[in-house]
XYZ file of C-alpha atoms in Angstrom:
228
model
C 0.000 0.000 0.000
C 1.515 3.673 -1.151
C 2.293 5.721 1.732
C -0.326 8.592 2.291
C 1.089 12.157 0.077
C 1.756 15.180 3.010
C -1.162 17.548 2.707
C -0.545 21.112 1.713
C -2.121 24.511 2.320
C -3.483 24.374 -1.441
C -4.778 20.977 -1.379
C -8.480 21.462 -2.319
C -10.832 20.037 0.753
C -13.508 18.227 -0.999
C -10.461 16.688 -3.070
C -8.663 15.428 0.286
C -11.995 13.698 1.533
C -12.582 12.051 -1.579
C -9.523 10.595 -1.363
C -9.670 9.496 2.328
C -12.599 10.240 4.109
C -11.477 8.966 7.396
C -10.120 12.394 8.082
C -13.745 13.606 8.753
C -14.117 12.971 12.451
C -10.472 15.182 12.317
C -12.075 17.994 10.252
C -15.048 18.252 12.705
C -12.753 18.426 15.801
C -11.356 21.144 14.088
C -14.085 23.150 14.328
C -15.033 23.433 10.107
C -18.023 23.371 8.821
C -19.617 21.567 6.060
C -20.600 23.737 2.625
C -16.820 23.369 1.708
C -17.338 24.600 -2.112
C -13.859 24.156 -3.949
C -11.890 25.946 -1.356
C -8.575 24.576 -0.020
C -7.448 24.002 3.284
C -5.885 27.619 3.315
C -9.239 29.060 2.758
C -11.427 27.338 5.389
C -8.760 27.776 7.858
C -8.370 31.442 7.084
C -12.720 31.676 6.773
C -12.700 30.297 10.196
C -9.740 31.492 12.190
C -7.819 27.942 12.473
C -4.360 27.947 12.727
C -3.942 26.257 9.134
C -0.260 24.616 10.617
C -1.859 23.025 13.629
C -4.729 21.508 10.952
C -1.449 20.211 8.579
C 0.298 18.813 12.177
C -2.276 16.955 13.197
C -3.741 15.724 9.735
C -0.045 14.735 8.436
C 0.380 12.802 11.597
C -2.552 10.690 11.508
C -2.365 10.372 7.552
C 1.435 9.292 7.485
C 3.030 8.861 11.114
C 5.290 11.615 10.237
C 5.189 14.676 12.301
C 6.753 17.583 10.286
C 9.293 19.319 12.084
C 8.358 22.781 10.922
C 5.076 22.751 11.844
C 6.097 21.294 15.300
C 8.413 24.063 16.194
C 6.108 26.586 15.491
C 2.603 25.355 16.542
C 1.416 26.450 20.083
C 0.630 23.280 21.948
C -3.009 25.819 22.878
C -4.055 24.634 19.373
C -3.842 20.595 19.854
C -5.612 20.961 23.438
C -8.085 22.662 21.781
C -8.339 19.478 18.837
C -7.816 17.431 21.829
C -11.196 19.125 23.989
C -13.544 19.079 20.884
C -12.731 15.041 20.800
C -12.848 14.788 23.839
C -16.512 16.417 23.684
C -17.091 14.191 20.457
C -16.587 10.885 22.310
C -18.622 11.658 25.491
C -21.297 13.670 24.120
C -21.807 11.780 20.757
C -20.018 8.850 20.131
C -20.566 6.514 23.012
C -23.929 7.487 23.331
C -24.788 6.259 19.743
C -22.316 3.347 20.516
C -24.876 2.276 23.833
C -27.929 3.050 22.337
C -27.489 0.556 19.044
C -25.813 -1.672 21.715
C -29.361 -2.035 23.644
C -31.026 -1.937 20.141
C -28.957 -4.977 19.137
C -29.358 -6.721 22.455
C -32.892 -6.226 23.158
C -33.457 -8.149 19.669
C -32.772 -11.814 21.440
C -32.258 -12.794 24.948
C -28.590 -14.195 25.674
C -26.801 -14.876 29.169
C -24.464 -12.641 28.032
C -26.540 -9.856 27.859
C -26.140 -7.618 30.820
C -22.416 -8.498 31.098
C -21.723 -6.617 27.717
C -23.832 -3.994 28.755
C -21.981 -3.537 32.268
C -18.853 -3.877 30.362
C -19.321 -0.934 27.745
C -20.289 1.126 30.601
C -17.449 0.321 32.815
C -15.544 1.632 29.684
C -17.013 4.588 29.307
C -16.511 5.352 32.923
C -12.790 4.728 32.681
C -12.461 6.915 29.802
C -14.538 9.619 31.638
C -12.213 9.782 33.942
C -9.105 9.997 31.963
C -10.997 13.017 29.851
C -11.982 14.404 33.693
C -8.089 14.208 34.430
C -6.849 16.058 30.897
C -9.221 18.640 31.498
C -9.309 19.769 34.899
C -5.122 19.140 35.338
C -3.296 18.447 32.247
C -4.643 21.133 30.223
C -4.805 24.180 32.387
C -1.361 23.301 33.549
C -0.755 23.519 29.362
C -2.761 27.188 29.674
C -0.602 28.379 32.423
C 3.110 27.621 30.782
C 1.884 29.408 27.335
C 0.793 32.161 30.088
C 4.121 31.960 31.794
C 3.313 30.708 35.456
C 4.751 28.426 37.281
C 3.583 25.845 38.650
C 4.770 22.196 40.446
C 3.398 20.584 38.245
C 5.115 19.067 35.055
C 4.234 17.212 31.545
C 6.070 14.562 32.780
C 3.964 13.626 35.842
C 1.172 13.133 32.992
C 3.627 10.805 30.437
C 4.471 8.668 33.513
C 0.777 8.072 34.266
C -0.764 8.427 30.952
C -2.769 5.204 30.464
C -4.104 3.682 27.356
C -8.312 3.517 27.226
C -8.336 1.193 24.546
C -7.789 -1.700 25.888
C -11.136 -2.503 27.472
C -12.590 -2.466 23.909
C -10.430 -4.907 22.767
C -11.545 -6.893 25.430
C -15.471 -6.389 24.764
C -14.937 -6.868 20.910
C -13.612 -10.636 22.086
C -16.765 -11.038 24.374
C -19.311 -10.356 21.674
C -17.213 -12.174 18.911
C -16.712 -15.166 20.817
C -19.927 -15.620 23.706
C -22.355 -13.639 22.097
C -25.233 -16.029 19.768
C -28.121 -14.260 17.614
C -30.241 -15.339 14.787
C -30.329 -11.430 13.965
C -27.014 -10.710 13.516
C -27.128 -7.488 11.488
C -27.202 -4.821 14.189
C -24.330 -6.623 16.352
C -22.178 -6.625 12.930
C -22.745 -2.421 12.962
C -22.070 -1.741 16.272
C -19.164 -3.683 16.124
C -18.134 -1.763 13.340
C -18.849 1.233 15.586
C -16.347 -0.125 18.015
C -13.760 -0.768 15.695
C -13.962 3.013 14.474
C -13.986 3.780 18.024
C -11.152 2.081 19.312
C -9.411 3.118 16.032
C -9.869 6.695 16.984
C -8.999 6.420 20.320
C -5.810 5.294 19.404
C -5.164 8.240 17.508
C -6.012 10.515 20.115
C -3.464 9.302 22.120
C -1.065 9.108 19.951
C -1.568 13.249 19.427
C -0.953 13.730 22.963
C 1.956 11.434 23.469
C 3.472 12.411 20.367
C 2.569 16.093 19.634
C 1.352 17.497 22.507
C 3.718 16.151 25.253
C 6.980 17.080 22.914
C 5.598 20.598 22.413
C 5.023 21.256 26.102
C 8.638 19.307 26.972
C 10.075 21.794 24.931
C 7.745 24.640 26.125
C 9.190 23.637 30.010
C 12.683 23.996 28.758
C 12.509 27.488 27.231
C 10.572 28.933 30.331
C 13.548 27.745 32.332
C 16.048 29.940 30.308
């Protein structure tokens, strides 16, 4: 499979999400909205005030695993805890919900022992990932806030790489229970929200892979100037 091309400021949007529209859910965390025309990246990011660099970071990354250097140095970390809040909103507000209601759709079509303990185990999930969004947002990221502000403060990116656990798992773990334990003579619905998880756990991933590898370099290196 050919390696995914570096986007550019002139690439034309509707072009880029022909091409892969997986980078949707990215888009929309980026604040744009849809009625695109023919305009290119440079041109929604300028029609909506988005730092156009932080959009090519993030979208680069997650395209090709390659995290330009230039756009690195000159990005302020502000922008990717802002991408990082709107996904955070996505997945409590949006995503899991539709996840647990198609979940009880799905279930409620056949009675199986196995029932309540998927149900229990989504939500247990859900709660751990709570959690970890409850952490970023009420320590992590206004401890980001206060270094761009130049404060000081005890705490340090480092205390968050050290404890910085992956969510993920616990899907992986409730895909196996429903492919292996779970028996319906109406599959169809179990097969979508399976698919749902997939995407899920997919973009998961991703998010944490921004913050371990984009945001927590950016504030490392934030930490060292403000010590000069």
């Amino acid at each position: 499979m050919m390696q995914p091309r570096q986007l550019r400021y002139d690439d034309v949007i509707i072009d880029i999400i022909n091409d892969d529209y997986t980078i949707l859910p990215l888009l929309s965390r980026f604040s744009i909205p849809l009625g695109l025309g023919n305009e290119t990246l440079n041109d929604v990011c300028r029609r909506n005030d988005i730092d156009v660099k932080a959009l090519l970071l993030v979208l680069n990354y997650i395209r090709t695993g390659i995290i330009d250097s230039s756009y690195i140095s000159v990005v302020s970390p502000l922008e990717v805890v802002r991408f990082l809040k709107n996904s955070h909103d996505y997945f409590i507000n949006y995503k899991f919900g539709h996840i647990r209601k198609n979940l009880i759709a799905a279930l409620d079509l056949e009675t199986n022992p196995t029932n309540n303990l998927i149900l229990k185990f989504f939500d247990s999930f859900v709660k751990k990932v709570e959690d970890h969004f409850r952490y970023e947002e009420n320590t992590v990221f206004p401890y980001v806030e206060s270094l761009v502000d130049g404060k000081k403060s005890a705490y340090t990116i480092e205390i968050f790489e050290r404890h910085h656990e992956e969510v993920v798992d616990a899907l992986a773990e409730l895909k196996n229970i429903i492919l292996r334990y779970y028996r319906t003579t109406a599959p169809n619905l179990m097969y979508d929200v399976l698919v749902d998880i997939y995407n899920c756990e997919e973009d998961l991933a991703s998010h944490s892979d921004i913050e371990n590898n984009l945001l927590i370099p950016m504030v490392y290196d934030l930490e060292r100037k403000s010590k000069k």
